[in-house]
């Protein structure tokens, strides 16, 4: 019962909060820092999002941020980012076939969509594709690039020396850190000669907040105060039009071993439905279905289906400046090109290693059955009858329907209400499909004998089947169930860099062609006024920049930039 009470309380609080926020704001602004301004196609783009209000003060309402890399018309890379206390991080893998050019990096929250494109963060990213020659890219003999000057705002930033050798350990010293520091990030990457027009740094973004403080607010989009919101359109399959009647019950489940099920909330227009989710990191498939609660388990078809909508905003077409390449940059680009291929070939496992996410459903089953430990029977119906306790199939409206005896017996009878039935995470509303399913394909059966609520839809128990393959082999989904590919929030990816603390590591034969030497989205200061950040150089010679950006809790910016050479 604890799971049901918790869900009801959270839903009630969420409904009150949603109504309040949609009426008065808050106005959210996002700043996105990247590890560098110029990339090769195929490289990783590391970015950090920080959310403030329209005055630059920290806010922590939204739990999801959005970041996109767009050309003039189309999004080339997209990611949803988990936000913790208004701060999140992402890693975008740039496609190897991405054409040479300038791109828009856009960041926002769902709440910011109530104000439109003017409320979003925009900056320019340069991309050079060294895998193919593009005759449409013009060349230029004029060197327009100017190196940004060193400096700092709010802190003192310095290095232990100005020139390093290859594979040498160095140290960045940050002093004078504010006592009310909220978040601080640090990047060390090679300086590119390619100019990037329209580049937005922290100071420029912060100073421009006042000009966008009072944008028109429409209140259409519910803020993601718990986790990602998945939006769908309810379609009447008889007419092909949007649903106009209330009371349509919907379920969404993520395919896989873990139980990740969410009930839909039909909106006031009746034609749209929202699934309020959390802990949906990673990519995969989702199954959505509509059903009649009174006919659950009998397979009685629902005349409605759910079509999943993209969670990302639509952006107006924007003309981008044309990139021009200079032959003087050839050697630098060739070194980076070789380094990219070597790094990908030799260090693919370490690059962007994803941190394991917390499970969504934390309740343990009352009973688990590993079918390899039992005698096999021709159907799941016989398997359940022979050895699965407190579960039975019974005929209902001419079809086999599954029931579970609850632990507290407060439902008064075994056949009171059918449970939620899952097969590899897919909600099954026609239990005959499970009754006839081949148990030779099944690895495990889990039985939960409590009441559970998903988005206000209650079920008396859960009967969960996990197959050996994990991808619902031989399952024939019936209408109105549908499967969609889906990209959830991005798992936290860890930046990798080798350690050259000893002579044996420095003498190693494995090449190191990192162009970004260090990406630290959250510098651990432990509340102190100074911190030392170690780093190591790679085999790439050239000029590198250390960039430090942060915010205090009072909304002040912290900034620093310093350059050094690797010989």
Coordinates of C-alpha atoms in Angstrom, one line a residue:
X1 CA 0.0 0.0 0.0
X2 CA 2.9 2.3 0.5
X3 CA 3.6 2.6 -3.2
X4 CA -0.1 3.5 -3.9
X5 CA -0.2 6.2 -1.1
X6 CA 3.1 7.7 -2.3
X7 CA 2.0 7.9 -5.9
X8 CA -1.3 9.5 -4.9
X9 CA 0.4 12.2 -2.8
X10 CA 2.9 13.0 -5.5
X11 CA 0.2 13.3 -8.1
X12 CA -1.8 15.7 -5.9
X13 CA 1.2 17.8 -5.1
X14 CA 2.2 17.8 -8.8
X15 CA -1.3 18.9 -9.9
X16 CA -1.3 21.8 -7.5
X17 CA 2.2 22.9 -8.5
X18 CA 1.4 22.6 -12.2
X19 CA -1.7 24.8 -12.0
X20 CA 0.3 27.4 -10.0
X21 CA 3.3 27.5 -12.3
X22 CA 1.4 27.5 -15.6
X23 CA -0.3 30.7 -14.4
X24 CA 2.7 32.8 -13.1
X25 CA 5.9 31.3 -14.4
X26 CA 8.7 31.0 -13.4
X27 CA 10.7 32.2 -16.3
X28 CA 13.6 29.9 -16.8
X29 CA 16.9 30.7 -18.7
X30 CA 19.6 28.2 -19.6
X31 CA 23.3 28.8 -20.1
X32 CA 25.3 26.1 -21.9
X33 CA 29.0 25.8 -21.6
X34 CA 31.0 23.6 -24.0
X35 CA 34.5 22.2 -23.8
X36 CA 35.6 24.2 -26.9
X37 CA 34.1 26.2 -29.8
X38 CA 35.4 24.2 -32.8
X39 CA 35.1 20.4 -33.3
X40 CA 35.8 17.8 -35.9
X41 CA 33.0 15.7 -37.2
X42 CA 33.0 12.5 -35.1
X43 CA 34.3 14.1 -31.9
X44 CA 32.4 14.3 -28.6
X45 CA 30.9 17.7 -27.6
X46 CA 30.8 18.0 -23.9
X47 CA 28.3 20.6 -22.5
X48 CA 26.9 21.7 -19.1
X49 CA 23.6 23.4 -18.6
X50 CA 22.8 25.8 -15.8
X51 CA 19.3 27.1 -15.2
X52 CA 18.5 30.5 -13.8
X53 CA 15.5 32.8 -13.7
X54 CA 15.1 35.8 -15.9
X55 CA 17.3 37.9 -13.5
X56 CA 20.1 35.3 -13.4
X57 CA 19.2 33.9 -10.0
X58 CA 19.5 30.1 -9.5
X59 CA 16.2 28.1 -9.9
X60 CA 15.8 24.4 -9.6
X61 CA 12.2 23.6 -10.7
X62 CA 12.8 21.8 -14.0
X63 CA 14.4 18.4 -13.8
X64 CA 15.0 18.1 -17.5
X65 CA 17.0 20.3 -19.9
X66 CA 17.1 20.2 -23.7
X67 CA 20.2 20.8 -25.9
X68 CA 20.2 20.6 -29.7
X69 CA 22.8 21.1 -32.5
X70 CA 21.1 22.6 -35.6
X71 CA 22.0 23.7 -39.0
X72 CA 20.0 26.4 -40.7
X73 CA 16.8 24.3 -40.7
X74 CA 17.3 20.9 -39.0
X75 CA 18.4 19.4 -35.7
X76 CA 21.4 17.2 -36.3
X77 CA 22.0 16.1 -32.7
X78 CA 19.5 16.2 -29.8
X79 CA 19.7 15.3 -26.1
X80 CA 17.5 15.5 -23.0
X81 CA 19.6 16.2 -19.9
X82 CA 18.9 15.4 -16.2
X83 CA 19.0 18.5 -14.1
X84 CA 19.9 18.4 -10.4
X85 CA 19.3 21.6 -8.5
X86 CA 19.2 23.4 -11.9
X87 CA 22.5 21.9 -13.2
X88 CA 23.0 19.2 -15.8
X89 CA 25.6 17.8 -18.2
X90 CA 25.5 16.1 -21.6
X91 CA 27.8 14.6 -24.2
X92 CA 26.8 14.9 -27.8
X93 CA 28.5 12.6 -30.3
X94 CA 28.9 14.5 -33.6
X95 CA 28.1 12.4 -36.6
X96 CA 31.1 11.5 -38.7
X97 CA 29.2 12.6 -41.8
X98 CA 28.3 16.0 -40.4
X99 CA 29.1 18.6 -43.1
X100 CA 31.7 21.3 -42.5
X101 CA 30.0 24.5 -41.3
X102 CA 28.7 26.6 -38.5
X103 CA 25.9 25.2 -36.3
X104 CA 23.5 26.6 -33.7
X105 CA 23.7 25.1 -30.2
X106 CA 20.3 25.7 -28.6
X107 CA 19.4 24.9 -24.9
X108 CA 16.2 25.4 -23.0
X109 CA 13.7 23.8 -20.7
X110 CA 10.1 22.8 -21.3
X111 CA 9.0 25.6 -19.1
X112 CA 10.9 28.1 -21.3
X113 CA 8.9 26.9 -24.3
X114 CA 6.0 28.9 -22.8
X115 CA 8.0 32.0 -23.9
X116 CA 9.3 30.7 -27.2
X117 CA 12.6 30.9 -29.1
X118 CA 13.7 34.2 -27.7
X119 CA 13.9 32.7 -24.2
X120 CA 16.3 29.9 -25.4
X121 CA 20.1 29.9 -25.1
X122 CA 21.9 30.2 -28.5
X123 CA 25.5 30.0 -29.5
X124 CA 27.6 29.1 -32.5
X125 CA 29.7 25.9 -32.9
X126 CA 32.2 25.4 -35.7
X127 CA 32.5 21.9 -37.2
X128 CA 35.1 20.7 -39.8
X129 CA 34.6 17.4 -41.5
X130 CA 38.1 16.0 -42.2
X131 CA 36.8 12.6 -43.5
X132 CA 35.6 14.0 -46.8
X133 CA 36.4 16.9 -49.1
X134 CA 33.6 19.3 -49.7
X135 CA 34.1 21.4 -52.8
X136 CA 31.3 23.7 -51.7
X137 CA 33.3 25.0 -48.7
X138 CA 35.1 28.2 -49.8
X139 CA 38.7 28.9 -48.8
X140 CA 40.2 32.1 -47.5
X141 CA 43.8 33.3 -47.4
X142 CA 43.1 35.9 -44.7
X143 CA 43.8 34.9 -41.1
X144 CA 40.9 36.6 -39.3
X145 CA 41.1 34.6 -36.1
X146 CA 42.2 36.5 -33.0
X147 CA 43.2 34.7 -29.8
X148 CA 41.0 35.7 -26.8
X149 CA 43.0 37.4 -24.1
X150 CA 43.6 35.8 -20.7
X151 CA 41.6 37.2 -17.7
X152 CA 39.3 36.4 -14.8
X153 CA 36.2 37.8 -13.2
X154 CA 35.5 37.0 -9.5
X155 CA 38.5 34.6 -9.1
X156 CA 42.2 34.3 -9.6
X157 CA 43.2 31.7 -12.2
X158 CA 46.8 30.6 -12.9
X159 CA 48.9 27.6 -13.9
X160 CA 51.9 26.2 -12.2
X161 CA 53.8 27.0 -15.5
X162 CA 53.2 28.4 -19.0
X163 CA 54.9 25.7 -21.1
X164 CA 54.6 21.9 -20.7
X165 CA 56.0 18.9 -22.4
X166 CA 54.0 16.1 -23.9
X167 CA 52.4 13.7 -21.3
X168 CA 53.3 16.1 -18.5
X169 CA 51.4 16.6 -15.3
X170 CA 50.2 20.1 -14.7
X171 CA 48.0 22.0 -12.2
X172 CA 45.4 24.7 -12.4
X173 CA 45.1 26.9 -9.3
X174 CA 41.8 28.6 -8.6
X175 CA 41.9 31.2 -5.8
X176 CA 39.4 33.7 -4.3
X177 CA 36.4 31.5 -4.9
X178 CA 33.2 33.1 -3.6
X179 CA 31.7 31.7 -0.4
X180 CA 28.3 31.3 -2.0
X181 CA 29.5 29.5 -5.0
X182 CA 26.7 27.5 -6.6
X183 CA 28.4 25.6 -9.4
X184 CA 31.8 25.8 -11.2
X185 CA 33.1 24.0 -14.3
X186 CA 36.5 23.8 -16.0
X187 CA 37.6 22.8 -19.5
X188 CA 41.1 22.5 -21.0
X189 CA 41.1 22.1 -24.8
X190 CA 43.3 23.0 -27.7
X191 CA 42.8 26.5 -29.2
X192 CA 41.6 26.5 -32.8
X193 CA 42.5 29.2 -35.4
X194 CA 39.0 28.9 -37.0
X195 CA 36.9 32.0 -36.1
X196 CA 33.4 31.4 -34.7
X197 CA 31.0 34.3 -35.3
X198 CA 28.1 34.6 -32.9
X199 CA 29.8 32.8 -30.1
X200 CA 28.0 33.5 -26.8
X201 CA 30.2 33.5 -23.7
X202 CA 29.0 33.6 -20.0
X203 CA 29.4 37.4 -19.6
X204 CA 27.6 38.2 -22.8
X205 CA 24.7 35.8 -22.0
X206 CA 24.4 37.2 -18.4
X207 CA 24.4 40.8 -19.5
X208 CA 21.7 40.1 -22.1
X209 CA 19.2 38.6 -19.6
X210 CA 17.5 41.9 -18.9
X211 CA 16.5 42.4 -22.5
X212 CA 14.5 39.1 -22.4
X213 CA 13.0 39.5 -18.9
X214 CA 9.4 40.1 -19.9
X215 CA 8.7 37.9 -23.0
X216 CA 5.0 37.0 -23.7
X217 CA 4.0 33.9 -21.6
X218 CA 1.4 31.5 -22.9
X219 CA 1.3 28.8 -20.2
X220 CA 0.9 25.9 -22.7
X221 CA 3.7 23.7 -21.5
X222 CA 3.7 22.0 -18.1
X223 CA 7.1 22.2 -16.4
X224 CA 9.0 19.0 -15.9
X225 CA 9.3 19.3 -12.1
X226 CA 9.6 15.5 -11.5
X227 CA 11.1 14.1 -14.7
X228 CA 10.6 13.9 -18.4
X229 CA 7.1 14.4 -19.7
X230 CA 6.2 12.2 -22.7
X231 CA 3.4 13.7 -24.8
X232 CA 1.1 11.8 -27.1
X233 CA -1.8 12.4 -29.4
X234 CA -5.0 10.3 -28.8
X235 CA -6.4 9.3 -32.2
X236 CA -9.8 7.7 -32.8
X237 CA -8.9 4.9 -35.2
X238 CA -12.5 4.9 -36.6
X239 CA -12.2 8.4 -37.9
X240 CA -8.4 9.2 -37.9
X241 CA -9.1 12.4 -36.0
X242 CA -8.1 13.5 -32.5
X243 CA -10.2 12.1 -29.6
X244 CA -12.9 14.4 -28.4
X245 CA -14.3 12.3 -25.5
X246 CA -12.9 12.1 -22.0
X247 CA -12.1 8.9 -19.9
X248 CA -9.6 7.2 -22.2
X249 CA -7.1 5.1 -20.2
X250 CA -3.6 4.9 -21.4
X251 CA -0.4 3.1 -20.4
X252 CA 3.2 3.4 -21.4
X253 CA 5.9 0.9 -20.7
X254 CA 9.6 0.8 -21.5
X255 CA 10.9 -2.4 -23.1
X256 CA 13.4 -4.3 -20.9
X257 CA 13.9 -6.2 -17.7
X258 CA 13.1 -3.3 -15.4
X259 CA 9.5 -2.3 -14.6
X260 CA 9.1 1.2 -16.0
X261 CA 5.3 1.8 -16.5
X262 CA 3.5 5.1 -16.5
X263 CA -0.2 5.9 -16.7
X264 CA -1.3 8.7 -19.0
X265 CA -3.1 11.9 -18.0
X266 CA -5.7 12.9 -20.6
X267 CA -5.7 16.7 -21.0
X268 CA -8.5 19.2 -21.2
X269 CA -8.6 19.1 -25.0
X270 CA -9.1 15.2 -24.7
X271 CA -6.9 14.8 -27.8
X272 CA -3.6 14.9 -26.0
X273 CA -2.2 12.8 -23.1
X274 CA 0.8 13.3 -20.9
X275 CA 2.9 10.6 -19.3
X276 CA 4.8 12.1 -16.2
X277 CA 7.9 10.0 -15.9
X278 CA 11.2 9.9 -14.1
X279 CA 14.4 7.9 -14.3
X280 CA 14.1 7.0 -17.9
X281 CA 17.8 7.4 -18.9
X282 CA 19.0 5.9 -22.1
X283 CA 17.5 4.9 -25.4
X284 CA 15.2 2.0 -26.4
X285 CA 11.7 1.1 -27.2
X286 CA 8.4 2.1 -25.5
X287 CA 5.0 0.5 -25.9
X288 CA 1.8 2.5 -25.5
X289 CA -1.7 1.2 -25.4
X290 CA -5.2 2.3 -24.5
X291 CA -7.6 0.0 -22.7
X292 CA -11.0 -0.3 -21.0
X293 CA -10.5 -0.9 -17.3
X294 CA -13.7 -3.0 -17.1
X295 CA -12.5 -5.2 -19.9
X296 CA -8.8 -5.4 -18.9
X297 CA -7.4 -8.9 -19.7
X298 CA -10.2 -9.9 -22.1
X299 CA -8.5 -8.4 -25.1
X300 CA -11.6 -6.3 -26.0
X301 CA -10.2 -3.8 -28.4
X302 CA -10.1 0.0 -27.7
X303 CA -11.0 2.3 -30.6
X304 CA -8.2 4.6 -29.7
X305 CA -4.4 4.7 -30.2
X306 CA -1.6 6.9 -28.9
X307 CA 0.9 8.5 -31.2
X308 CA 4.1 9.7 -29.4
X309 CA 5.2 13.3 -30.1
X310 CA 8.7 14.6 -30.2
X311 CA 9.7 16.3 -26.9
X312 CA 11.8 18.9 -28.6
X313 CA 10.8 22.4 -29.7
X314 CA 10.3 23.4 -33.3
X315 CA 12.8 26.1 -34.3
X316 CA 12.6 28.7 -37.0
X317 CA 14.9 28.6 -40.0
X318 CA 18.0 30.7 -39.3
X319 CA 20.6 31.7 -41.8
X320 CA 24.1 30.7 -40.7
X321 CA 27.3 32.4 -41.8
X322 CA 29.4 30.4 -44.3
X323 CA 32.5 28.8 -43.0
X324 CA 35.8 29.5 -44.8
X325 CA 38.9 27.3 -44.4
X326 CA 42.4 28.5 -44.6
X327 CA 45.3 26.4 -46.0
X328 CA 47.4 27.6 -43.0
X329 CA 45.3 25.4 -40.8
X330 CA 46.0 22.2 -42.7
X331 CA 48.7 20.8 -40.4
X332 CA 46.6 21.4 -37.3
X333 CA 43.5 19.8 -38.8
X334 CA 45.5 16.8 -40.1
X335 CA 47.0 16.2 -36.6
X336 CA 43.5 16.4 -35.0
X337 CA 42.1 14.1 -37.7
X338 CA 44.7 11.4 -37.1
X339 CA 44.3 11.8 -33.4
X340 CA 40.5 11.4 -33.6
X341 CA 40.8 8.1 -35.5
X342 CA 43.5 6.8 -33.2
X343 CA 41.6 7.7 -30.1
X344 CA 38.4 6.1 -31.4
X345 CA 40.2 2.9 -32.4
X346 CA 42.2 2.4 -29.2
X347 CA 40.1 4.1 -26.4
X348 CA 36.5 3.5 -27.6
X349 CA 35.5 1.8 -24.3
X350 CA 36.8 4.6 -22.1
X351 CA 35.3 7.5 -24.1
X352 CA 32.1 8.8 -22.5
X353 CA 31.6 5.8 -20.2
X354 CA 28.0 6.0 -18.9
X355 CA 27.3 6.0 -15.2
X356 CA 24.8 3.4 -14.1
X357 CA 21.4 5.0 -13.4
X358 CA 19.1 4.4 -10.4
X359 CA 16.2 2.0 -11.0
X360 CA 12.8 3.5 -11.4
X361 CA 10.7 0.7 -9.7
X362 CA 12.3 -0.2 -6.4
X363 CA 9.9 -2.7 -5.0
X364 CA 11.1 -6.3 -4.9
X365 CA 8.7 -9.1 -6.1
X366 CA 7.0 -11.3 -3.6
X367 CA 8.0 -14.3 -5.6
X368 CA 10.4 -14.9 -8.6
X369 CA 10.5 -18.0 -10.7
X370 CA 13.5 -18.9 -12.9
X371 CA 11.9 -21.2 -15.3
X372 CA 15.1 -23.2 -16.0
X373 CA 14.8 -24.5 -12.5
X374 CA 11.3 -26.0 -13.1
X375 CA 9.7 -28.5 -15.4
X376 CA 8.8 -27.0 -18.8
X377 CA 5.2 -27.0 -20.0
X378 CA 3.8 -26.2 -23.5
X379 CA 2.0 -23.0 -22.5
X380 CA 2.3 -20.3 -19.9
X381 CA -1.2 -21.2 -18.8
X382 CA -0.1 -24.7 -17.8
X383 CA 3.1 -23.2 -16.3
X384 CA 1.2 -20.9 -14.0
X385 CA -1.3 -23.6 -13.0
X386 CA 1.5 -26.0 -12.0
X387 CA 3.8 -24.0 -9.8
X388 CA 3.1 -20.2 -9.7
X389 CA 1.6 -19.4 -6.3
X390 CA -1.3 -17.0 -5.8
X391 CA -1.8 -16.6 -9.5
X392 CA -4.4 -18.2 -11.8
X393 CA -6.0 -17.9 -15.2
X394 CA -9.8 -17.9 -15.4
X395 CA -12.2 -17.6 -18.4
X396 CA -13.8 -14.2 -18.7
X397 CA -15.9 -13.2 -21.7
X398 CA -14.6 -16.3 -23.5
X399 CA -10.9 -15.5 -23.0
X400 CA -8.3 -16.4 -20.4
X401 CA -7.7 -13.6 -17.9
X402 CA -5.1 -13.6 -15.2
X403 CA -5.7 -12.8 -11.5
X404 CA -3.5 -12.4 -8.4
X405 CA -4.4 -13.0 -4.8
X406 CA -3.2 -10.0 -2.9
X407 CA -1.2 -10.2 0.3
X408 CA -3.8 -8.3 2.4
X409 CA -6.9 -10.0 0.8
X410 CA -8.8 -6.7 1.1
X411 CA -10.1 -7.1 -2.4
X412 CA -12.4 -9.8 -0.9
X413 CA -12.2 -12.2 -3.8
X414 CA -9.6 -13.6 -6.1
X415 CA -11.3 -12.4 -9.3
X416 CA -11.9 -8.8 -8.1
X417 CA -9.6 -7.0 -10.6
X418 CA -7.0 -8.2 -13.1
X419 CA -3.4 -7.2 -12.4
X420 CA -1.0 -5.3 -14.6
X421 CA 0.6 -7.9 -16.9
X422 CA 4.0 -7.1 -18.4
X423 CA 6.1 -9.0 -21.0
X424 CA 9.6 -7.5 -21.2
X425 CA 8.1 -4.3 -19.9
X426 CA 5.3 -4.1 -22.4
X427 CA 1.8 -3.8 -20.9
X428 CA -0.4 -6.6 -22.1
X429 CA -4.1 -5.9 -22.0
X430 CA -5.1 -9.2 -23.7
X431 CA -4.1 -11.9 -21.2
X432 CA -4.8 -14.6 -23.8
X433 CA -1.5 -13.7 -25.4
X434 CA 0.3 -14.5 -22.2
X435 CA -1.7 -17.7 -21.7
X436 CA -0.6 -19.0 -25.1
X437 CA 2.9 -17.7 -25.0
X438 CA 5.8 -20.2 -25.3
X439 CA 7.4 -20.6 -21.9
X440 CA 10.6 -21.9 -23.6
X441 CA 11.3 -18.3 -24.4
X442 CA 10.8 -17.1 -20.8
X443 CA 13.7 -16.6 -18.4
X444 CA 11.8 -15.4 -15.3
X445 CA 8.4 -14.7 -13.9
X446 CA 8.0 -12.0 -11.1
X447 CA 4.8 -11.8 -9.0
X448 CA 4.0 -8.6 -7.0
X449 CA 1.0 -9.1 -4.6
X450 CA 0.3 -5.5 -3.6
X451 CA -1.7 -2.7 -5.1
X452 CA 0.2 -0.3 -7.4
X453 CA -0.8 2.9 -9.0
X454 CA 0.7 4.4 -12.2
X455 CA -0.4 7.8 -13.1
X456 CA -3.7 7.4 -11.1
X457 CA -4.5 4.0 -12.7
X458 CA -4.5 1.3 -10.0
X459 CA -3.7 -2.4 -10.4
X460 CA -4.1 -5.3 -8.0
X461 CA -0.7 -6.8 -8.4
X462 CA 1.8 -7.1 -11.2
X463 CA 2.6 -10.2 -13.2
X464 CA 5.9 -9.6 -15.0
X465 CA 7.5 -11.9 -17.6
X466 CA 11.1 -11.5 -18.7
X467 CA 12.3 -13.4 -21.8
X468 CA 15.7 -14.8 -22.4
X469 CA 16.3 -12.4 -25.3
X470 CA 14.7 -9.4 -23.5
X471 CA 13.0 -8.2 -26.7
X472 CA 9.6 -9.9 -26.6
X473 CA 10.3 -12.7 -29.2
X474 CA 7.2 -14.1 -31.0
X475 CA 4.9 -11.6 -29.3
X476 CA 2.1 -10.4 -31.6
X477 CA 0.9 -7.1 -30.3
X478 CA -2.8 -6.4 -31.0
X479 CA -4.4 -3.1 -31.6
X480 CA -4.3 -0.5 -30.1
X481 CA -0.8 -1.2 -28.8
X482 CA 2.1 0.4 -30.6
X483 CA 5.9 0.4 -30.3
X484 CA 8.1 3.4 -30.7
X485 CA 11.8 4.0 -30.6
X486 CA 12.5 6.5 -27.8
X487 CA 15.4 8.5 -26.5
X488 CA 15.2 9.2 -22.8
X489 CA 17.4 11.5 -20.7
X490 CA 21.0 11.0 -21.3
X491 CA 22.9 8.9 -18.8
X492 CA 25.7 10.7 -17.1
X493 CA 28.9 10.1 -19.1
X494 CA 32.3 10.3 -17.5
X495 CA 35.2 12.1 -19.1
X496 CA 38.2 9.9 -19.6
X497 CA 41.9 11.0 -19.4
X498 CA 45.0 8.9 -18.7
X499 CA 47.2 9.5 -15.6
X500 CA 50.8 10.2 -16.2
X501 CA 51.9 10.4 -12.6
X502 CA 54.8 7.9 -13.1
X503 CA 57.6 7.4 -15.6
X504 CA 56.2 4.1 -16.8
X505 CA 52.9 5.6 -17.8
X506 CA 54.7 8.5 -19.7
X507 CA 56.8 6.0 -21.6
X508 CA 53.8 3.9 -22.6
X509 CA 53.5 3.1 -26.3
X510 CA 49.8 3.7 -26.5
X511 CA 49.3 7.0 -28.4
X512 CA 47.4 9.9 -26.7
X513 CA 46.0 12.4 -29.1
X514 CA 43.4 14.1 -26.9
X515 CA 42.5 17.6 -28.1
X516 CA 40.3 18.2 -25.0
X517 CA 42.6 17.4 -22.1
X518 CA 40.1 17.9 -19.3
X519 CA 36.4 18.4 -18.9
X520 CA 35.2 18.9 -15.4
X521 CA 31.6 20.0 -15.3
X522 CA 31.6 20.3 -11.5
X523 CA 34.8 21.4 -9.8
X524 CA 34.9 19.9 -6.2
X525 CA 35.6 22.9 -4.0
X526 CA 34.3 21.5 -0.7
X527 CA 33.3 25.1 0.2
X528 CA 36.9 26.4 0.2
X529 CA 38.2 29.6 -1.3
X530 CA 40.8 27.9 -3.3
X531 CA 41.3 24.6 -5.2
X532 CA 44.0 22.9 -7.2
X533 CA 42.9 20.9 -10.3
X534 CA 45.5 18.5 -11.8
X535 CA 45.6 17.6 -15.5
X536 CA 47.9 15.9 -17.9
X537 CA 48.9 17.0 -21.4
X538 CA 48.7 14.7 -24.5
X539 CA 50.9 14.0 -27.5
X540 CA 49.4 16.9 -29.4
X541 CA 51.6 20.0 -29.4
X542 CA 50.0 23.5 -29.6
X543 CA 48.2 26.2 -27.6
X544 CA 45.6 25.2 -25.1
X545 CA 43.1 27.2 -23.1
X546 CA 41.8 26.7 -19.6
X547 CA 38.3 28.1 -19.3
X548 CA 36.5 28.3 -15.9
X549 CA 32.8 29.3 -15.7
X550 CA 30.4 29.4 -12.8
X551 CA 27.6 31.0 -10.8
X552 CA 27.1 32.1 -7.3
X553 CA 23.9 31.6 -5.4
X554 CA 23.3 35.4 -5.6
X555 CA 23.4 35.2 -9.4
X556 CA 26.9 36.6 -10.0
X557 CA 29.1 35.1 -12.7
X558 CA 32.5 33.5 -12.1
X559 CA 34.8 33.4 -15.1
X560 CA 38.5 32.9 -16.0
X561 CA 40.6 32.1 -19.0
X562 CA 44.3 31.4 -19.4
X563 CA 46.4 29.8 -22.1
X564 CA 49.5 27.6 -22.2
X565 CA 51.7 25.8 -24.7
X566 CA 52.6 22.1 -25.1
X567 CA 55.9 21.7 -26.9

